[in-house]
C-alpha positions in Angstrom: -213.4 -39.9 141.6 -210.7 -42.3 140.1 -210.4 -42.0 136.6 -209.9 -45.3 134.1 -207.3 -45.0 131.6 -206.3 -46.8 128.5 -202.5 -46.8 127.7 -200.8 -46.4 123.9 -197.6 -47.3 123.5 -195.8 -45.7 120.8 -192.4 -44.8 119.4 -192.4 -40.7 119.2 -190.5 -39.0 116.6 -188.6 -35.8 118.2 -186.3 -35.1 115.7 -186.8 -35.2 111.7 -184.1 -33.1 110.3 -183.3 -32.8 106.7 -180.4 -30.3 105.8 -178.3 -29.5 102.7 -175.1 -27.7 103.0 -171.6 -28.0 101.1 -168.2 -28.8 102.0 -165.3 -27.6 100.2 -161.4 -28.6 100.2 -158.5 -27.9 97.9 -156.1 -30.0 96.3 -152.9 -30.3 94.5 -152.7 -32.4 91.3 -149.9 -35.0 92.2 -146.5 -34.7 90.4 -147.2 -38.0 88.6 -150.2 -36.6 86.9 -150.5 -34.5 83.9 -151.6 -30.4 84.3 -155.4 -29.9 84.3 -157.0 -28.4 81.0 -160.4 -28.8 81.5 -163.0 -30.8 83.9 -165.3 -33.3 82.5 -167.3 -34.9 85.4 -167.3 -35.0 89.2 -168.8 -37.5 91.4 -169.0 -38.0 95.0 -169.4 -41.2 97.1 -169.9 -40.7 100.9 -169.0 -42.8 103.5 -170.6 -42.5 107.1 -168.3 -43.2 109.9 -170.3 -42.0 112.9 -173.8 -41.0 114.1 -173.8 -41.3 117.7 -176.8 -40.1 120.0 -176.1 -38.0 122.9 -177.5 -36.1 125.7 -179.4 -33.9 123.6 -177.5 -34.1 120.3 -176.6 -36.4 117.4 -173.1 -36.3 116.0 -172.7 -37.2 112.6 -169.1 -37.6 110.7 -167.7 -39.1 107.9 -166.1 -38.4 104.4 -166.9 -38.2 100.7 -164.4 -39.6 98.0 -164.7 -37.0 95.4 -163.6 -38.4 92.0 -162.7 -36.2 89.3 -162.5 -36.9 85.6 -160.4 -34.4 84.0 -159.1 -33.8 80.6 -155.0 -33.5 81.0 -153.4 -30.3 79.0 -152.3 -31.2 75.5 -155.1 -33.7 75.2 -155.1 -37.5 75.5 -157.4 -40.1 77.7 -159.1 -38.7 80.9 -157.2 -38.7 84.1 -159.0 -39.5 87.3 -158.3 -37.8 90.9 -159.6 -39.1 94.1 -159.8 -36.7 96.9 -161.5 -37.0 100.1 -163.2 -34.4 102.1 -164.5 -34.8 105.9 -167.3 -33.8 107.6 -168.8 -33.3 111.0 -172.7 -32.5 111.7 -174.7 -31.8 114.7 -178.1 -32.2 114.9 -179.7 -31.1 118.3 -183.2 -31.9 120.3 -184.5 -32.3 123.9 -185.1 -35.8 124.8 -182.2 -37.4 122.7 -180.1 -39.8 124.8 -177.6 -42.9 124.4 -180.7 -45.3 124.1 -182.4 -43.4 121.6 -182.8 -45.2 118.3 -181.7 -43.1 115.5 -181.6 -43.5 111.7 -179.1 -41.2 109.4 -178.9 -41.3 105.9 -176.3 -39.2 103.9 -176.2 -38.4 100.0 -174.0 -36.6 97.5 -176.6 -34.5 95.6 -174.1 -32.2 93.8 -170.6 -32.7 93.1 -168.5 -30.0 91.2 -164.7 -28.6 91.1 -163.2 -25.8 89.8 -159.6 -25.6 88.4 -157.5 -22.8 90.4 -154.5 -23.5 87.8 -153.1 -26.2 86.1 -151.9 -27.9 89.3 -154.7 -26.9 91.8 -158.5 -27.3 92.0 -161.2 -26.6 94.5 -163.9 -29.2 94.8 -167.3 -29.0 96.5 -170.0 -31.6 97.4 -173.3 -30.8 98.5 -174.4 -33.2 101.1 -178.0 -34.0 102.1 -178.1 -35.3 105.5 -181.4 -36.5 107.0 -181.7 -37.6 110.8 -184.5 -39.3 112.3 -184.5 -39.8 116.2 -187.2 -41.5 118.0 -187.9 -42.4 121.8 -190.4 -44.9 123.6 -193.5 -43.3 124.8 -197.0 -44.5 126.3 -199.9 -42.3 126.4 -202.6 -42.6 129.6 -205.6 -41.3 128.2 -208.8 -40.9 130.0 -211.7 -43.6 129.0 -214.0 -43.7 132.2 -214.6 -43.7 136.0 -214.1 -46.4 138.5 -217.0 -47.5 140.8 -220.7 -46.1 140.3 -221.5 -42.8 141.0 -225.3 -42.0 140.3 -226.3 -39.0 138.8 -222.5 -38.6 136.7 -223.3 -38.2 132.9 -220.0 -38.8 130.5 -219.8 -37.9 126.7 -217.1 -40.3 125.1 -215.2 -39.6 121.6 -214.3 -42.2 119.5 -210.9 -41.8 117.9 -209.1 -44.5 115.3 -205.7 -43.8 115.0 -202.2 -45.8 113.5 -198.9 -45.0 115.4 -195.6 -46.4 115.0 -195.4 -48.6 118.1 -191.6 -49.7 117.7 -188.6 -48.8 115.8 -185.5 -50.8 115.2 -182.2 -49.5 113.6 -180.0 -52.6 112.4 -176.9 -52.5 110.3 -175.6 -55.1 108.0 -172.4 -55.7 105.6 -172.6 -56.9 101.9 -169.5 -58.6 100.4 -169.3 -60.4 97.2 -167.8 -60.8 94.1 -169.7 -60.1 90.9 -168.8 -61.3 87.7 -169.5 -58.0 85.6 -171.0 -59.1 81.7 -167.9 -58.2 79.5 -166.0 -57.3 82.9 -162.5 -57.7 81.0 -163.4 -54.7 78.7 -162.7 -52.0 81.6 -159.9 -50.8 82.9 -161.2 -49.5 86.3 -164.3 -48.5 88.0 -164.6 -44.5 88.0 -167.7 -43.9 90.1 -169.8 -46.9 91.7 -173.3 -46.2 93.1 -175.8 -48.5 94.7 -179.8 -48.4 95.0 -181.0 -50.9 97.7 -184.3 -52.2 97.1 -186.7 -54.3 98.8 -189.1 -57.0 97.5 -190.2 -58.5 100.9 -190.2 -58.1 104.4 -192.2 -60.4 107.0 -192.3 -60.3 110.6 -192.0 -64.1 112.0 -191.6 -65.0 116.0 -189.8 -61.8 117.1 -187.7 -61.8 113.6 -188.0 -59.8 110.6 -186.9 -61.3 107.3 -185.8 -58.8 104.6 -185.3 -60.0 100.9 -184.2 -57.5 98.3 -181.2 -56.5 95.9 -178.8 -54.0 95.7 -178.9 -52.3 92.2 -175.1 -51.4 91.3 -174.6 -48.5 88.6 -170.8 -48.5 87.7 -169.2 -45.5 85.6 -166.3 -47.8 84.3 -163.3 -46.7 82.1 -162.7 -49.3 79.2 -158.8 -50.2 78.3 -159.7 -47.8 75.3 -160.1 -44.7 77.3 -163.9 -44.8 77.0 -166.5 -44.0 79.6 -169.4 -46.7 79.9 -172.0 -47.3 82.5 -172.4 -50.9 83.5 -174.9 -52.3 85.8 -175.4 -55.9 88.0 -177.6 -56.6 90.7 -176.5 -58.4 93.9 -179.6 -60.3 96.1 -179.5 -60.1 99.8 -181.5 -61.5 102.6 -181.4 -60.6 106.3 -182.8 -61.6 109.6 -183.2 -59.2 112.4 -184.3 -59.4 116.1 -187.2 -57.0 116.4 -188.2 -56.9 119.8 -191.6 -55.6 120.6 -192.8 -56.2 116.9 -195.7 -58.8 116.4 -196.6 -60.8 113.2 -199.7 -58.9 112.2 -198.4 -55.5 112.7 -197.5 -53.4 109.3 -194.0 -52.8 108.9 -192.1 -50.1 106.6 -188.4 -50.2 106.0 -186.0 -47.7 105.2 -182.8 -48.3 103.9 -179.3 -45.9 103.9 -175.9 -46.7 102.5 -173.4 -46.2 105.0 -170.5 -46.8 102.7 -169.7 -48.7 99.2 -166.4 -49.9 97.6 -165.9 -51.5 94.3 -163.2 -53.0 92.6 -162.6 -54.2 89.4 -160.1 -57.2 89.6 -157.8 -58.1 86.4 -160.1 -61.2 85.4 -163.4 -58.9 85.0 -164.7 -59.7 88.9 -165.9 -56.6 90.5 -165.2 -57.0 94.4 -168.3 -55.3 96.2 -168.4 -54.1 100.0 -171.4 -52.6 100.8 -172.4 -51.2 104.5 -176.1 -50.2 104.8 -178.5 -49.3 107.9 -182.2 -50.3 107.8 -184.8 -48.7 109.9 -187.7 -51.1 110.6 -190.6 -49.2 111.8 -194.1 -51.3 112.7 -197.5 -49.6 112.8 -200.6 -50.6 115.0 -204.0 -49.2 114.9 -206.0 -48.3 118.2 -209.7 -47.5 118.4 -210.2 -44.9 121.3 -213.2 -44.1 123.6 -212.1 -41.0 125.3 -214.2 -39.1 127.8 -215.1 -35.9 126.0 -217.2 -34.0 128.6 -218.8 -34.9 131.9 -221.2 -33.2 134.4 -223.5 -34.0 137.6 -227.3 -33.8 137.6 -227.4 -32.8 141.1 -223.6 -31.4 142.4 -221.3 -29.5 140.8 -218.0 -31.0 139.3 -214.4 -29.7 138.9 -212.2 -31.2 136.1 -208.9 -30.5 135.1 -207.4 -31.4 131.5 -204.0 -31.6 129.8 -203.2 -31.2 126.4 -202.1 -34.2 124.8 -200.4 -34.5 121.0 -200.6 -38.1 119.5 -198.3 -38.5 116.8 -200.8 -40.6 114.4 -198.9 -41.4 110.9 -199.5 -44.4 109.0 -197.8 -45.9 105.5 -199.2 -44.8 102.3 -199.1 -47.3 99.2 -196.0 -46.8 96.9 -196.5 -43.9 94.6 -195.1 -44.0 90.9 -193.7 -40.7 89.8 -192.2 -39.8 86.5 -190.5 -36.5 84.5 -188.8 -35.9 81.4 -186.8 -32.6 80.4 -184.8 -31.6 77.2 -181.3 -30.4 77.6 -179.7 -28.5 74.9 -175.9 -28.9 75.1 -174.9 -26.7 72.1 -172.7 -29.5 70.4 -173.2 -32.8 68.4 -173.5 -35.7 70.9 -171.7 -39.0 70.1 -172.6 -41.0 73.2 -174.4 -40.8 76.4 -171.9 -42.2 79.0 -173.6 -42.0 82.4 -177.1 -40.6 84.0 -177.5 -40.4 87.7 -180.1 -38.8 89.6 -180.3 -38.5 93.6 -183.1 -37.0 95.8 -182.6 -33.8 96.9 -185.9 -32.3 98.8 -189.9 -33.3 99.3 -191.7 -29.8 98.3 -195.1 -29.7 99.8 -197.5 -26.3 98.8 -201.1 -26.3 99.2 -201.5 -27.0 95.7 -199.1 -29.4 94.8 -196.3 -32.0 95.8 -193.1 -32.6 93.9 -190.1 -34.6 94.5 -186.8 -32.7 93.4 -184.3 -34.5 91.9 -180.7 -33.6 90.9 -180.0 -35.3 87.8 -176.3 -35.2 86.0 -175.7 -36.4 82.3 -171.9 -37.4 81.3 -171.8 -37.5 77.4 -169.2 -37.6 74.6 -169.1 -34.9 72.0 -168.7 -35.8 68.2 -165.0 -35.0 68.7 -164.4 -37.4 71.1 -164.4 -35.0 74.4 -166.3 -35.8 77.6 -168.7 -33.4 79.1 -171.3 -33.2 81.9 -174.5 -31.1 82.2 -176.5 -30.9 85.6 -180.1 -30.4 85.9 -182.5 -30.0 89.2 -185.8 -31.9 88.0 -189.2 -31.9 89.6 -191.3 -35.1 89.7 -194.8 -34.3 90.5 -197.0 -36.8 93.2 -200.8 -37.4 93.2 -201.4 -37.9 96.7 -204.5 -39.8 97.7 -207.5 -37.4 98.6 -207.7 -36.0 101.8 -203.8 -36.5 102.4 -202.4 -33.1 104.1 -198.9 -33.9 105.1 -196.4 -36.8 104.2 -193.2 -37.7 105.0 -190.3 -39.6 102.5 -190.0 -43.2 103.7 -188.0 -44.3 101.0 -187.5 -43.8 97.1 -186.4 -46.0 94.1 -185.5 -43.8 91.1 -184.2 -45.1 87.2 -182.6 -42.1 85.3 -181.9 -42.4 81.6 -181.0 -40.2 78.7 -181.3 -40.6 74.9 -179.9 -38.2 71.9 -182.4 -35.7 70.7 -181.3 -34.1 67.2 -177.5 -33.2 67.1 -177.0 -31.2 70.4 -179.7 -32.2 72.6 -180.3 -34.7 75.4 -184.0 -35.7 76.7 -183.4 -36.9 80.3 -186.0 -39.2 82.0 -186.8 -40.0 85.4 -188.9 -42.7 86.9 -189.3 -43.8 90.4 -191.5 -45.4 93.4 -191.5 -43.6 96.5 -192.8 -44.7 99.9 -194.5 -42.1 102.1 -196.0 -41.6 105.5 -199.0 -39.9 105.9 -199.1 -37.9 109.0 -201.9 -37.1 111.1 -201.2 -35.9 114.3 -204.2 -35.6 117.0 -204.3 -32.9 119.5 -206.7 -34.1 122.5 -207.6 -32.3 125.4 -207.3 -35.5 128.1 -209.3 -35.7 131.4 -206.8 -35.4 134.2 -208.9 -35.2 137.5 -212.4 -35.0 138.5 -214.2 -33.8 141.8 -217.7 -34.3 142.4 -218.5 -31.3 145.0 -221.1 -31.8 147.8 -223.1 -28.9 147.5 -226.5 -29.4 145.0 -227.1 -27.5 142.0 -230.0 -25.0 141.7 -232.7 -26.1 139.5 -233.1 -24.7 136.0 -236.6 -23.8 136.5 -239.3 -24.4 138.7 -241.2 -26.8 136.1 -240.6 -30.4 135.5 -241.1 -30.2 131.7 -240.0 -27.6 129.6 -240.9 -26.9 125.9 -238.3 -25.4 123.8 -238.0 -24.6 120.1 -234.6 -25.5 119.1 -234.0 -23.2 116.0 -230.0 -23.8 114.8 -228.6 -27.2 115.1 -227.8 -28.2 118.6 -226.2 -31.5 120.4 -228.5 -33.4 122.6 -225.7 -33.5 125.0 -225.6 -29.7 125.2 -228.9 -29.3 125.7 -229.2 -31.9 128.7 -226.2 -30.4 130.1 -227.6 -26.9 130.1 -230.9 -28.3 132.1 -229.2 -30.8 134.2 -230.8 -34.0 132.9 -229.9 -36.7 130.3 -229.6 -37.4 126.7 -231.7 -40.5 127.2 -234.9 -38.5 129.3 -234.7 -36.2 126.1 -234.9 -39.2 123.7 -237.9 -40.9 125.3 -240.0 -37.5 125.7 -239.7 -36.8 122.2 -239.6 -40.4 121.2 -236.3 -40.1 119.0 -234.4 -43.0 118.6 -230.7 -44.0 120.0 -228.9 -42.8 116.9 -230.4 -39.3 117.2 -227.6 -37.0 118.5 -229.0 -33.5 117.5 -231.8 -31.1 117.3 -232.7 -28.3 114.4 -235.8 -26.8 113.5 -238.1 -28.5 115.9 -240.0 -28.5 119.1 -238.5 -30.3 122.2 -239.8 -31.7 125.4 -237.4 -31.4 128.2 -237.8 -33.2 131.5 -236.0 -31.6 134.1 -234.7 -33.6 137.2 
């Protein structure tokens, strides 16, 4: 028997890895720098250089520019050391090849430094590297039979699924000169950070138009040798070719920062160079009518089935989240110099779903010395009812802090995150059907059977048992077309 099939084109996610690990290196203080007395704050700025798909694996490499602010021996203004740390990471999965679409992001979730002696220190960066790899796939699903086979009964099942149908990775560079408010007050930028925020994405005639901005957060050192946080916004518009995406599809965008440079000029102008990656994923909804069961009224049938996994998922509306925590520091605080927060991991448990953020607060004490304090903060998410498994698709977070009393800091986090709801569908797909020539013996030597149905039973199963049809049972018992099962009732069952 020849089968008819529906085709579903999709982009299958074959690797979704998220790993945290540490990279450490030792560094010697240059001769032109004073001895180290105390570490005040440490920052890490990742620079992603290569993420190449190969046969069965992805090679990810780059470096982290560690910035150490320390108090010199004997006192005086803070000194700044820039120390590079190289990293290389490999992810493996069957099916990866040179044509795979992959998307990599790298973040420094924690930066630390330890003094080994007054001229030597050890720096550690905790990296969070996520890697997603997609390959195109086509599913052929049986939805019927070709030709007219008299006596063949078929049960169909209906499934509505949303799947990613096209994935494109695009890279772009932003270079601009930005006028900082009161920029001439600053001597240098000690640690730049950036966050890409999407305001609009439209598909038009095979192109994607992305509009948004880059929020720059800059830890600056003033000419008075104090630390301050300066902020500015850099708008952008990018247009990409996106073959396979149509105007009516829903599209999600994820960003990653590949490198960031910010140099302060003498006139207070900030020269910004930012390399970014964008992952565009288009989703499409399909309604499938598939063969769930089959039998013949007169002849035995032989069926073959194969398991099929459909990676159904759909974007959820952006969710807001917030959290706060009071952190005692044991000294009087004069100024909050900088606050930062980086996403660490998504925790999913039966009773809760939370985002864990790694936060750092740099503050100046009443005696003019700078210190930093670190905290892991959990931001609870309220998922829509019925949502089981989610995957983070993007996040925007704002961190702030205020002085509480004389010796505490109130850390506040607020953000918005984009999530994908994972609803994989496991099916048994009919792959072959053979109608055999022999006749099946009659279920009973009568033309009609009277049967009492106690527990609820599908009319399909009753009809299949007695080699009759569902329509025949409905007509004999004056049941409507939407009557699918019987329960606690007497049925007349016509026998063919």
